[in-house]
Structures are given as structure tokens and as C-alpha cells.
């Protein structure tokens, strides 16, 4: 039952060395009745030790993680490892291939479909394979996201609070090791809720780090460097790459989303002119931006104001905006719980 996946691979996860191959996702179509979609996978193993599962392309239009993991997969030599690294640089491959957040095959948003379904749509099948085959192999998961087509993000590392204080402290330590300038701690109520890869990992007791590294469907070299350095720092910390030479992490500012009022939404359709930038500190009542009517000066403009104070962590990328589109997300400083080791 657990392993009733329809996805298969020639990768032997227990074999030492570096295997560069693919998962085969069955997809029967007019032009290919017995067709499969190859999803790139790299397994690098050297003897016993912990396993890291490294993922990018969960959403197809988020590029820093895809490039960072592609570089790591090419560069790493199995002899450097104590343990195993499984790399999926383009997890929802149909979405990556299309340059889209969602898969064009089933409109599937992979990070809203965990734990997936072995006999579901193609995106549900990918989620199921990760949940039932890959996650049980993993001692840590890093899922590299960015803002995608519709958002710009301040580079940050995200965790969900653990079931216990010890679990949360371990995640906060890993977040500090990753070394993003902002660390965002979520209680799981926002975003994808229980249907994300990180939420599913947490149910299985596997520590999971998520990132946001840039956005606008662009490739930020700064975000890519942070992804690579952060992943290497975590792999070294876990003892998987004991001799890796890594840049020391910058201090991480721990922050959190403070309820629904942290999000600013567009009330009308129009061209959105932001009044602030990513990283700005704003106050409740401050002007967030103006929405200009498409019809021009015969219609009134709409001023948008922040409902709470905080740091601008995320901003809508495209100017053209519909009612209900998220324009901004704010985060606020979070006092950290005392470390149990102290
Ligand atoms: Zn994403």
C-alpha cells in the first residue's frame, strides 16, 4: 500500500557512488500512448550516514534553487560524502518545462497536493512518490522556493514550528546554520497549510527547511549563491559533507507572520504602483501603494494602506492587479525561545 507508486526509476538508492538519472512519471497522451515524463534525479551516496533530500522546481517558475541544485549535482563527488544526498532540481518537471508555477498537464500546484495520490493526476503522483518513497529515506529536507512569476521575495529561510519545543529549537538551529538574512517562523496557518512538502515532512518527524530566494520569474545570482552556501552549510552541519569549505553564515533575523492582517490585498482591478520596497519597515496606516484604474483619469485612484506594522518581506511582481491579489506580506520580529542546551 505504502509503495504503490506508479512512478519508477533505475536509481538504486542504496548504491554507493553518483547516479544521474530520472524518475519516470507515466503520462499517456495522444502522441505517446505508453509515454513517461522524465523527472531529473541525482543520488550521491558514500557509505552509512544521514540522508539529505534537496528539492527545487516544486513550483516551475522559481529558478534560484533549480540552478543551485544543478550546480551542486554536477560538482559533488561521492567520495566527499558520509551518507547520502538525493537531489531533485526540477521536481514538478512539467511545470518547470513550461516555466509555470502549476503543471500544464493537470493545473496541479504541487506544493498544495501533499501527501499526494498514487493513482491521482500527474502532480498528485509526484507528491505521493516524494511522500511515500523519498521522505522515508530522509533525515532532512530542503525545499528551495522563490517568489515565482507573481511575487518578489526578500531572501529568507522558513520553518514551521515543531510539535515540541525541542523540535522547534532544532529547526531554529538549522535555520541559523542555513544563514539567510531573514528566518521566518510559521505556525502552519498560512500558505499551503498541511498540504505542503514541509508539512508532510514534519508529520513524518523529518526536519524541513524552505526558502524564498527572489522572484518575478527571474534568476537572482545573490539568491542562487545563498541557496548553494546555505545548503552546503546544512550538509556540513549534518556531517554529510564533513570537509566542505563553506562561507560562514550571516546572522539570521528571526521573524514571523502575525496573522491575516500581515497580508495586503488589492480591492480593485488596475495598475498597482507600490509605495514601498522589499525590506522597508512600515507602520499601520502607512501608504502601501496606489491602484490606478485601467480606464484612466475618468475613474478614481485607490490608495492602499497597511493594516499592521512590520518589515516588507514580499511584494506583488506584475503591475496589473485583480481584486484579491496579494500585494504585500509583512513579517515582525520574533523573540526566540531559550535554547534547551543552555
Ligand atoms: Zn514556490
mmCIF file of C-alpha atoms and ligand atoms in Angstrom:
data_model
loop_
_atom_site.group_PDB
_atom_site.id
_atom_site.type_symbol
_atom_site.label_atom_id
_atom_site.label_comp_id
_atom_site.label_asym_id
_atom_site.label_seq_id
_atom_site.Cartn_x
_atom_site.Cartn_y
_atom_site.Cartn_z
ATOM 1 C CA UNK A 1 0.000 0.000 0.000
ATOM 2 C CA UNK A 2 2.688 2.467 1.080
ATOM 3 C CA UNK A 3 4.809 1.969 -2.001
ATOM 4 C CA UNK A 4 2.033 1.564 -4.565
ATOM 5 C CA UNK A 5 3.533 4.376 -6.616
ATOM 6 C CA UNK A 6 3.246 4.239 -10.408
ATOM 7 C CA UNK A 7 6.483 6.227 -10.757
ATOM 8 C CA UNK A 8 9.662 4.211 -11.185
ATOM 9 C CA UNK A 9 13.399 4.767 -11.551
ATOM 10 C CA UNK A 10 16.594 2.859 -12.264
ATOM 11 C CA UNK A 11 18.284 4.681 -9.395
ATOM 12 C CA UNK A 12 19.353 2.317 -6.619
ATOM 13 C CA UNK A 13 19.179 4.497 -3.502
ATOM 14 C CA UNK A 14 21.383 2.007 -1.594
ATOM 15 C CA UNK A 15 24.239 2.026 -4.112
ATOM 16 C CA UNK A 16 27.452 3.952 -3.401
ATOM 17 C CA UNK A 17 28.600 6.460 -5.999
ATOM 18 C CA UNK A 18 26.870 9.152 -8.047
ATOM 19 C CA UNK A 19 23.851 8.238 -10.176
ATOM 20 C CA UNK A 20 22.376 10.842 -12.519
ATOM 21 C CA UNK A 21 19.074 9.616 -13.895
ATOM 22 C CA UNK A 22 15.344 10.295 -13.775
ATOM 23 C CA UNK A 23 12.090 9.278 -12.195
ATOM 24 C CA UNK A 24 9.625 8.068 -14.801
ATOM 25 C CA UNK A 25 6.153 9.568 -14.423
ATOM 26 C CA UNK A 26 3.628 7.676 -16.566
ATOM 27 C CA UNK A 27 1.711 10.020 -18.850
ATOM 28 C CA UNK A 28 -0.417 8.572 -21.624
ATOM 29 C CA UNK A 29 -1.315 11.038 -24.351
ATOM 30 C CA UNK A 30 -2.413 11.175 -27.997
ATOM 31 C CA UNK A 31 1.153 11.415 -29.147
ATOM 32 C CA UNK A 32 2.628 8.884 -26.707
ATOM 33 C CA UNK A 33 0.284 6.153 -25.504
ATOM 34 C CA UNK A 34 2.831 4.439 -23.243
ATOM 35 C CA UNK A 35 4.761 7.652 -22.578
ATOM 36 C CA UNK A 36 6.580 8.700 -19.445
ATOM 37 C CA UNK A 37 7.811 12.110 -18.312
ATOM 38 C CA UNK A 38 11.407 12.046 -17.068
ATOM 39 C CA UNK A 39 11.955 13.960 -13.806
ATOM 40 C CA UNK A 40 15.670 14.520 -13.167
ATOM 41 C CA UNK A 41 17.092 12.928 -10.011
ATOM 42 C CA UNK A 42 20.636 12.588 -8.701
ATOM 43 C CA UNK A 43 21.580 10.219 -5.890
ATOM 44 C CA UNK A 44 25.048 10.536 -4.365
ATOM 45 C CA UNK A 45 25.986 8.085 -1.628
ATOM 46 C CA UNK A 46 29.087 7.072 0.245
ATOM 47 C CA UNK A 47 28.561 4.506 2.986
ATOM 48 C CA UNK A 48 26.480 4.981 6.070
ATOM 49 C CA UNK A 49 25.339 8.373 7.308
ATOM 50 C CA UNK A 50 22.379 10.714 7.192
ATOM 51 C CA UNK A 51 20.367 11.446 4.047
ATOM 52 C CA UNK A 52 19.536 14.930 2.767
ATOM 53 C CA UNK A 53 16.684 15.362 0.303
ATOM 54 C CA UNK A 54 17.221 18.557 -1.729
ATOM 55 C CA UNK A 55 14.351 19.830 -3.861
ATOM 56 C CA UNK A 56 13.791 22.708 -6.302
ATOM 57 C CA UNK A 57 11.243 23.206 -9.055
ATOM 58 C CA UNK A 58 8.384 22.295 -6.715
ATOM 59 C CA UNK A 59 6.957 25.361 -8.455
ATOM 60 C CA UNK A 60 8.243 25.573 -12.026
ATOM 61 C CA UNK A 61 8.825 29.341 -12.267
ATOM 62 C CA UNK A 62 11.210 29.644 -9.294
ATOM 63 C CA UNK A 63 14.785 29.465 -10.537
ATOM 64 C CA UNK A 64 17.481 30.120 -7.921
ATOM 65 C CA UNK A 65 17.073 26.695 -6.315
ATOM 66 C CA UNK A 66 16.936 24.919 -9.679
ATOM 67 C CA UNK A 67 20.265 26.449 -10.714
ATOM 68 C CA UNK A 68 21.902 25.995 -7.284
ATOM 69 C CA UNK A 69 20.967 22.302 -7.087
ATOM 70 C CA UNK A 70 22.025 21.739 -10.707
ATOM 71 C CA UNK A 71 25.464 23.126 -9.850
ATOM 72 C CA UNK A 72 25.737 21.045 -6.653
ATOM 73 C CA UNK A 73 24.689 17.887 -8.502
ATOM 74 C CA UNK A 74 27.420 18.430 -11.104
ATOM 75 C CA UNK A 75 30.118 19.399 -8.595
ATOM 76 C CA UNK A 76 29.711 16.918 -5.752
ATOM 77 C CA UNK A 77 31.864 13.810 -5.737
ATOM 78 C CA UNK A 78 30.623 10.781 -3.793
ATOM 79 C CA UNK A 79 33.998 10.456 -2.055
ATOM 80 C CA UNK A 80 33.359 13.783 -0.285
ATOM 81 C CA UNK A 81 30.246 12.375 1.424
ATOM 82 C CA UNK A 82 29.481 10.470 4.604
ATOM 83 C CA UNK A 83 25.921 9.420 3.853
ATOM 84 C CA UNK A 84 23.596 10.268 1.013
ATOM 85 C CA UNK A 85 22.275 13.282 -0.897
ATOM 86 C CA UNK A 86 19.201 12.937 -3.117
ATOM 87 C CA UNK A 87 18.745 15.920 -5.434
ATOM 88 C CA UNK A 88 15.607 16.758 -7.439
ATOM 89 C CA UNK A 89 16.355 20.094 -9.146
ATOM 90 C CA UNK A 90 13.102 20.162 -11.156
ATOM 91 C CA UNK A 91 10.586 18.214 -9.075
ATOM 92 C CA UNK A 92 7.410 19.229 -10.905
ATOM 93 C CA UNK A 93 9.156 18.815 -14.250
ATOM 94 C CA UNK A 94 6.137 19.589 -16.472
ATOM 95 C CA UNK A 95 5.744 22.946 -14.644
ATOM 96 C CA UNK A 96 9.498 23.632 -14.880
ATOM 97 C CA UNK A 97 9.455 22.789 -18.592
ATOM 98 C CA UNK A 98 6.575 25.226 -19.104
ATOM 99 C CA UNK A 99 8.115 27.958 -16.883
ATOM 100 C CA UNK A 100 4.958 27.963 -14.782
ATOM 101 C CA UNK A 101 4.019 27.655 -11.117
ATOM 102 C CA UNK A 102 1.442 24.968 -11.946
ATOM 103 C CA UNK A 103 1.753 21.897 -14.132
ATOM 104 C CA UNK A 104 0.193 22.378 -17.567
ATOM 105 C CA UNK A 105 -0.805 18.670 -17.518
ATOM 106 C CA UNK A 106 -3.372 18.938 -14.707
ATOM 107 C CA UNK A 107 -3.059 22.562 -13.450
ATOM 108 C CA UNK A 108 -1.532 20.930 -10.373
ATOM 109 C CA UNK A 109 0.092 23.116 -7.711
ATOM 110 C CA UNK A 110 2.495 20.505 -6.317
ATOM 111 C CA UNK A 111 3.055 22.288 -3.003
ATOM 112 C CA UNK A 112 -0.707 22.174 -2.335
ATOM 113 C CA UNK A 113 -1.071 18.469 -3.126
ATOM 114 C CA UNK A 114 0.946 16.639 -0.489
ATOM 115 C CA UNK A 115 0.818 13.875 0.581
ATOM 116 C CA UNK A 116 -0.491 13.109 -2.925
ATOM 117 C CA UNK A 117 -2.232 10.157 -4.530
ATOM 118 C CA UNK A 118 -0.604 7.149 -6.224
ATOM 119 C CA UNK A 119 -3.398 6.981 -8.797
ATOM 120 C CA UNK A 120 -4.235 10.662 -8.981
ATOM 121 C CA UNK A 121 -3.285 13.288 -11.553
ATOM 122 C CA UNK A 122 0.359 13.601 -12.614
ATOM 123 C CA UNK A 123 1.112 16.248 -9.963
ATOM 124 C CA UNK A 124 -0.604 14.170 -7.253
ATOM 125 C CA UNK A 125 1.508 11.179 -8.324
ATOM 126 C CA UNK A 126 4.726 13.202 -7.882
ATOM 127 C CA UNK A 127 3.602 14.351 -4.405
ATOM 128 C CA UNK A 128 2.792 10.743 -3.481
ATOM 129 C CA UNK A 129 6.199 9.457 -4.648
ATOM 130 C CA UNK A 130 8.002 12.095 -2.576
ATOM 131 C CA UNK A 131 5.820 11.377 0.486
ATOM 132 C CA UNK A 132 5.950 7.583 0.353
ATOM 133 C CA UNK A 133 9.325 6.778 -1.232
ATOM 134 C CA UNK A 134 11.749 9.702 -0.779
ATOM 135 C CA UNK A 135 10.745 11.281 2.545
ATOM 136 C CA UNK A 136 11.093 7.997 4.483
ATOM 137 C CA UNK A 137 14.741 7.889 3.311
ATOM 138 C CA UNK A 138 15.470 11.443 4.503
ATOM 139 C CA UNK A 139 16.917 12.868 7.726
ATOM 140 C CA UNK A 140 16.484 16.423 6.467
ATOM 141 C CA UNK A 141 14.592 18.066 3.601
ATOM 142 C CA UNK A 142 15.427 21.391 1.988
ATOM 143 C CA UNK A 143 12.770 22.677 -0.435
ATOM 144 C CA UNK A 144 14.086 25.699 -2.354
ATOM 145 C CA UNK A 145 11.371 28.139 -3.458
ATOM 146 C CA UNK A 146 11.373 31.721 -4.740
ATOM 147 C CA UNK A 147 8.605 34.218 -5.403
ATOM 148 C CA UNK A 148 7.797 32.929 -8.888
ATOM 149 C CA UNK A 149 6.031 34.945 -11.570
ATOM 150 C CA UNK A 150 3.683 36.835 -9.250
ATOM 151 C CA UNK A 151 5.861 37.735 -6.218
ATOM 152 C CA UNK A 152 9.194 39.308 -5.266
ATOM 153 C CA UNK A 153 10.658 37.959 -2.015
ATOM 154 C CA UNK A 154 13.303 39.150 0.389
ATOM 155 C CA UNK A 155 15.708 36.172 0.647
ATOM 156 C CA UNK A 156 14.588 34.124 3.624
ATOM 157 C CA UNK A 157 14.561 30.660 5.153
ATOM 158 C CA UNK A 158 11.252 29.381 6.506
ATOM 159 C CA UNK A 159 10.380 26.785 9.104
ATOM 160 C CA UNK A 160 7.160 25.596 10.715
ATOM 161 C CA UNK A 161 7.061 25.450 14.492
ATOM 162 C CA UNK A 162 7.613 21.884 15.700
ATOM 163 C CA UNK A 163 5.276 19.682 17.731
ATOM 164 C CA UNK A 164 7.567 20.110 20.736
ATOM 165 C CA UNK A 165 9.871 22.883 21.964
ATOM 166 C CA UNK A 166 12.869 20.615 21.291
ATOM 167 C CA UNK A 167 11.752 20.107 17.684
ATOM 168 C CA UNK A 168 11.294 23.867 17.223
ATOM 169 C CA UNK A 169 14.721 24.566 18.753
ATOM 170 C CA UNK A 170 16.316 22.059 16.356
ATOM 171 C CA UNK A 171 14.620 23.754 13.381
ATOM 172 C CA UNK A 172 15.681 27.216 14.549
ATOM 173 C CA UNK A 173 19.260 25.937 14.839
ATOM 174 C CA UNK A 174 19.118 24.537 11.272
ATOM 175 C CA UNK A 175 17.649 27.830 10.057
ATOM 176 C CA UNK A 176 20.590 29.691 11.635
ATOM 177 C CA UNK A 177 23.018 27.228 10.002
ATOM 178 C CA UNK A 178 21.422 27.864 6.591
ATOM 179 C CA UNK A 179 22.159 31.551 7.190
ATOM 180 C CA UNK A 180 19.547 33.518 5.232
ATOM 181 C CA UNK A 181 19.287 37.161 6.352
ATOM 182 C CA UNK A 182 15.654 36.589 7.408
ATOM 183 C CA UNK A 183 14.331 33.489 9.141
ATOM 184 C CA UNK A 184 10.555 33.214 9.022
ATOM 185 C CA UNK A 185 8.823 31.013 11.571
ATOM 186 C CA UNK A 186 5.290 29.921 10.680
ATOM 187 C CA UNK A 187 2.669 28.198 12.805
ATOM 188 C CA UNK A 188 1.449 26.488 9.619
ATOM 189 C CA UNK A 189 -1.733 28.541 9.306
ATOM 190 C CA UNK A 190 -0.684 30.499 6.189
ATOM 191 C CA UNK A 191 0.381 29.485 2.687
ATOM 192 C CA UNK A 192 -0.274 25.864 1.832
ATOM 193 C CA UNK A 193 -1.258 24.734 5.328
ATOM 194 C CA UNK A 194 -0.993 20.963 5.728
ATOM 195 C CA UNK A 195 -0.629 20.239 2.002
ATOM 196 C CA UNK A 196 2.989 21.325 1.531
ATOM 197 C CA UNK A 197 6.131 19.225 1.294
ATOM 198 C CA UNK A 198 7.455 20.727 4.544
ATOM 199 C CA UNK A 199 4.196 19.991 6.416
ATOM 200 C CA UNK A 200 4.259 16.381 5.211
ATOM 201 C CA UNK A 201 7.907 16.031 6.249
ATOM 202 C CA UNK A 202 7.018 17.384 9.670
ATOM 203 C CA UNK A 203 4.255 14.782 10.125
ATOM 204 C CA UNK A 204 6.930 12.132 9.496
ATOM 205 C CA UNK A 205 9.270 13.790 12.014
ATOM 206 C CA UNK A 206 11.769 14.954 9.369
ATOM 207 C CA UNK A 207 13.165 18.483 9.814
ATOM 208 C CA UNK A 208 12.355 20.637 6.786
ATOM 209 C CA UNK A 209 13.733 23.971 5.659
ATOM 210 C CA UNK A 210 12.016 26.007 2.943
ATOM 211 C CA UNK A 211 13.410 29.122 1.273
ATOM 212 C CA UNK A 212 12.251 32.119 -0.697
ATOM 213 C CA UNK A 213 15.212 33.459 -2.683
ATOM 214 C CA UNK A 214 13.971 36.054 -5.164
ATOM 215 C CA UNK A 215 11.079 36.258 -7.575
ATOM 216 C CA UNK A 216 9.442 37.728 -10.625
ATOM 217 C CA UNK A 217 10.360 34.519 -12.524
ATOM 218 C CA UNK A 218 13.893 35.919 -12.733
ATOM 219 C CA UNK A 219 17.181 34.342 -11.624
ATOM 220 C CA UNK A 220 18.874 36.295 -8.831
ATOM 221 C CA UNK A 221 22.562 35.379 -8.595
ATOM 222 C CA UNK A 222 22.520 36.586 -4.978
ATOM 223 C CA UNK A 223 19.620 34.247 -4.195
ATOM 224 C CA UNK A 224 21.304 31.388 -6.012
ATOM 225 C CA UNK A 225 24.543 31.900 -4.046
ATOM 226 C CA UNK A 226 22.568 31.921 -0.787
ATOM 227 C CA UNK A 227 20.856 28.668 -1.802
ATOM 228 C CA UNK A 228 24.168 26.965 -2.572
ATOM 229 C CA UNK A 229 26.008 28.274 0.503
ATOM 230 C CA UNK A 230 23.051 27.575 2.789
ATOM 231 C CA UNK A 231 22.633 24.006 1.544
ATOM 232 C CA UNK A 232 26.391 23.345 1.883
ATOM 233 C CA UNK A 233 26.383 24.740 5.429
ATOM 234 C CA UNK A 234 23.493 22.432 6.397
ATOM 235 C CA UNK A 235 25.136 19.407 4.728
ATOM 236 C CA UNK A 236 28.353 20.106 6.649
ATOM 237 C CA UNK A 237 26.413 20.628 9.905
ATOM 238 C CA UNK A 238 24.654 17.257 9.369
ATOM 239 C CA UNK A 239 28.039 15.539 8.851
ATOM 240 C CA UNK A 240 27.153 14.566 5.262
ATOM 241 C CA UNK A 241 29.878 16.796 3.774
ATOM 242 C CA UNK A 242 32.261 16.935 6.749
ATOM 243 C CA UNK A 243 35.150 18.648 4.952
ATOM 244 C CA UNK A 244 33.162 21.108 2.829
ATOM 245 C CA UNK A 245 34.661 24.591 2.735
ATOM 246 C CA UNK A 246 31.768 26.940 3.356
ATOM 247 C CA UNK A 247 31.396 30.680 3.815
ATOM 248 C CA UNK A 248 30.316 31.478 7.390
ATOM 249 C CA UNK A 249 26.622 32.291 7.713
ATOM 250 C CA UNK A 250 25.421 35.842 8.244
ATOM 251 C CA UNK A 251 23.260 36.217 11.359
ATOM 252 C CA UNK A 252 19.606 35.348 10.741
ATOM 253 C CA UNK A 253 16.907 37.751 11.971
ATOM 254 C CA UNK A 254 14.072 35.554 13.266
ATOM 255 C CA UNK A 255 10.671 36.852 12.219
ATOM 256 C CA UNK A 256 7.133 35.642 11.845
ATOM 257 C CA UNK A 257 3.884 36.428 10.063
ATOM 258 C CA UNK A 258 1.478 37.957 12.558
ATOM 259 C CA UNK A 259 -1.977 36.820 11.410
ATOM 260 C CA UNK A 260 -4.053 37.618 8.350
ATOM 261 C CA UNK A 261 -3.519 41.378 8.659
ATOM 262 C CA UNK A 262 0.108 40.801 7.646
ATOM 263 C CA UNK A 263 -1.219 40.404 4.095
ATOM 264 C CA UNK A 264 -2.379 43.364 1.997
ATOM 265 C CA UNK A 265 -4.832 42.549 -0.802
ATOM 266 C CA UNK A 266 -5.954 44.538 -3.832
ATOM 267 C CA UNK A 267 -9.591 45.707 -3.519
ATOM 268 C CA UNK A 268 -9.990 46.677 -7.189
ATOM 269 C CA UNK A 269 -8.591 45.930 -10.637
ATOM 270 C CA UNK A 270 -5.903 48.225 -12.032
ATOM 271 C CA UNK A 271 -2.233 49.041 -12.337
ATOM 272 C CA UNK A 272 -0.524 48.685 -8.978
ATOM 273 C CA UNK A 273 2.076 51.312 -8.062
ATOM 274 C CA UNK A 274 3.907 50.251 -4.865
ATOM 275 C CA UNK A 275 4.826 52.981 -2.384
ATOM 276 C CA UNK A 276 7.406 50.893 -0.504
ATOM 277 C CA UNK A 277 10.160 48.399 -1.319
ATOM 278 C CA UNK A 278 11.170 44.975 -0.071
ATOM 279 C CA UNK A 279 12.991 45.299 3.239
ATOM 280 C CA UNK A 280 11.279 48.589 4.225
ATOM 281 C CA UNK A 281 9.939 48.907 7.772
ATOM 282 C CA UNK A 282 6.348 50.170 7.618
ATOM 283 C CA UNK A 283 3.696 51.205 10.130
ATOM 284 C CA UNK A 284 -0.030 50.519 10.314
ATOM 285 C CA UNK A 285 -1.817 53.179 8.261
ATOM 286 C CA UNK A 286 1.197 53.894 6.004
ATOM 287 C CA UNK A 287 0.507 54.150 2.290
ATOM 288 C CA UNK A 288 1.274 50.761 0.702
ATOM 289 C CA UNK A 289 0.579 51.784 -2.877
ATOM 290 C CA UNK A 290 -1.894 53.162 -5.377
ATOM 291 C CA UNK A 291 -4.068 51.224 -7.820
ATOM 292 C CA UNK A 292 -4.601 53.227 -10.996
ATOM 293 C CA UNK A 293 -7.794 52.478 -12.936
ATOM 294 C CA UNK A 294 -7.346 50.941 -16.378
ATOM 295 C CA UNK A 295 -9.988 53.358 -17.727
ATOM 296 C CA UNK A 296 -7.749 56.339 -16.960
ATOM 297 C CA UNK A 297 -8.428 59.682 -15.227
ATOM 298 C CA UNK A 298 -12.230 59.463 -15.569
ATOM 299 C CA UNK A 299 -12.142 56.887 -12.736
ATOM 300 C CA UNK A 300 -10.754 57.495 -9.201
ATOM 301 C CA UNK A 301 -7.448 56.048 -8.000
ATOM 302 C CA UNK A 302 -7.456 53.732 -4.972
ATOM 303 C CA UNK A 303 -4.983 54.260 -2.129
ATOM 304 C CA UNK A 304 -3.985 51.070 -0.255
ATOM 305 C CA UNK A 305 -2.776 51.248 3.355
ATOM 306 C CA UNK A 306 -1.040 48.702 5.598
ATOM 307 C CA UNK A 307 -3.217 47.243 8.338
ATOM 308 C CA UNK A 308 -0.267 46.481 10.633
ATOM 309 C CA UNK A 309 3.360 47.438 11.183
ATOM 310 C CA UNK A 310 6.261 45.243 10.054
ATOM 311 C CA UNK A 311 9.007 44.541 7.555
ATOM 312 C CA UNK A 312 8.040 44.187 3.875
ATOM 313 C CA UNK A 313 9.068 40.581 3.116
ATOM 314 C CA UNK A 314 7.141 40.001 -0.092
ATOM 315 C CA UNK A 315 5.589 42.160 -2.812
ATOM 316 C CA UNK A 316 3.448 41.514 -5.876
ATOM 317 C CA UNK A 317 5.587 41.480 -9.035
ATOM 318 C CA UNK A 318 3.257 42.208 -12.006
ATOM 319 C CA UNK A 319 1.727 45.686 -12.102
ATOM 320 C CA UNK A 320 -1.652 44.587 -13.482
ATOM 321 C CA UNK A 321 -3.702 43.532 -10.492
ATOM 322 C CA UNK A 322 -7.111 41.945 -9.886
ATOM 323 C CA UNK A 323 -9.281 42.200 -6.751
ATOM 324 C CA UNK A 324 -7.989 39.701 -4.182
ATOM 325 C CA UNK A 325 -4.384 39.650 -5.417
ATOM 326 C CA UNK A 326 -1.839 39.723 -2.592
ATOM 327 C CA UNK A 327 0.195 42.943 -2.826
ATOM 328 C CA UNK A 328 2.390 42.654 0.278
ATOM 329 C CA UNK A 329 3.279 40.323 3.124
ATOM 330 C CA UNK A 330 4.762 41.758 6.325
ATOM 331 C CA UNK A 331 6.804 39.991 8.992
ATOM 332 C CA UNK A 332 7.573 41.093 12.552
ATOM 333 C CA UNK A 333 10.464 40.288 14.904
ATOM 334 C CA UNK A 334 10.047 37.160 16.941
ATOM 335 C CA UNK A 335 11.632 36.586 20.334
ATOM 336 C CA UNK A 336 13.347 33.200 20.244
ATOM 337 C CA UNK A 337 12.638 30.590 22.936
ATOM 338 C CA UNK A 338 15.650 29.848 25.161
ATOM 339 C CA UNK A 339 17.885 27.119 23.716
ATOM 340 C CA UNK A 340 17.408 23.822 25.651
ATOM 341 C CA UNK A 341 21.202 23.329 25.653
ATOM 342 C CA UNK A 342 21.669 26.479 27.723
HETATM 343 ZN ZN1 LIG B 1 7.193 28.100 -4.573
#
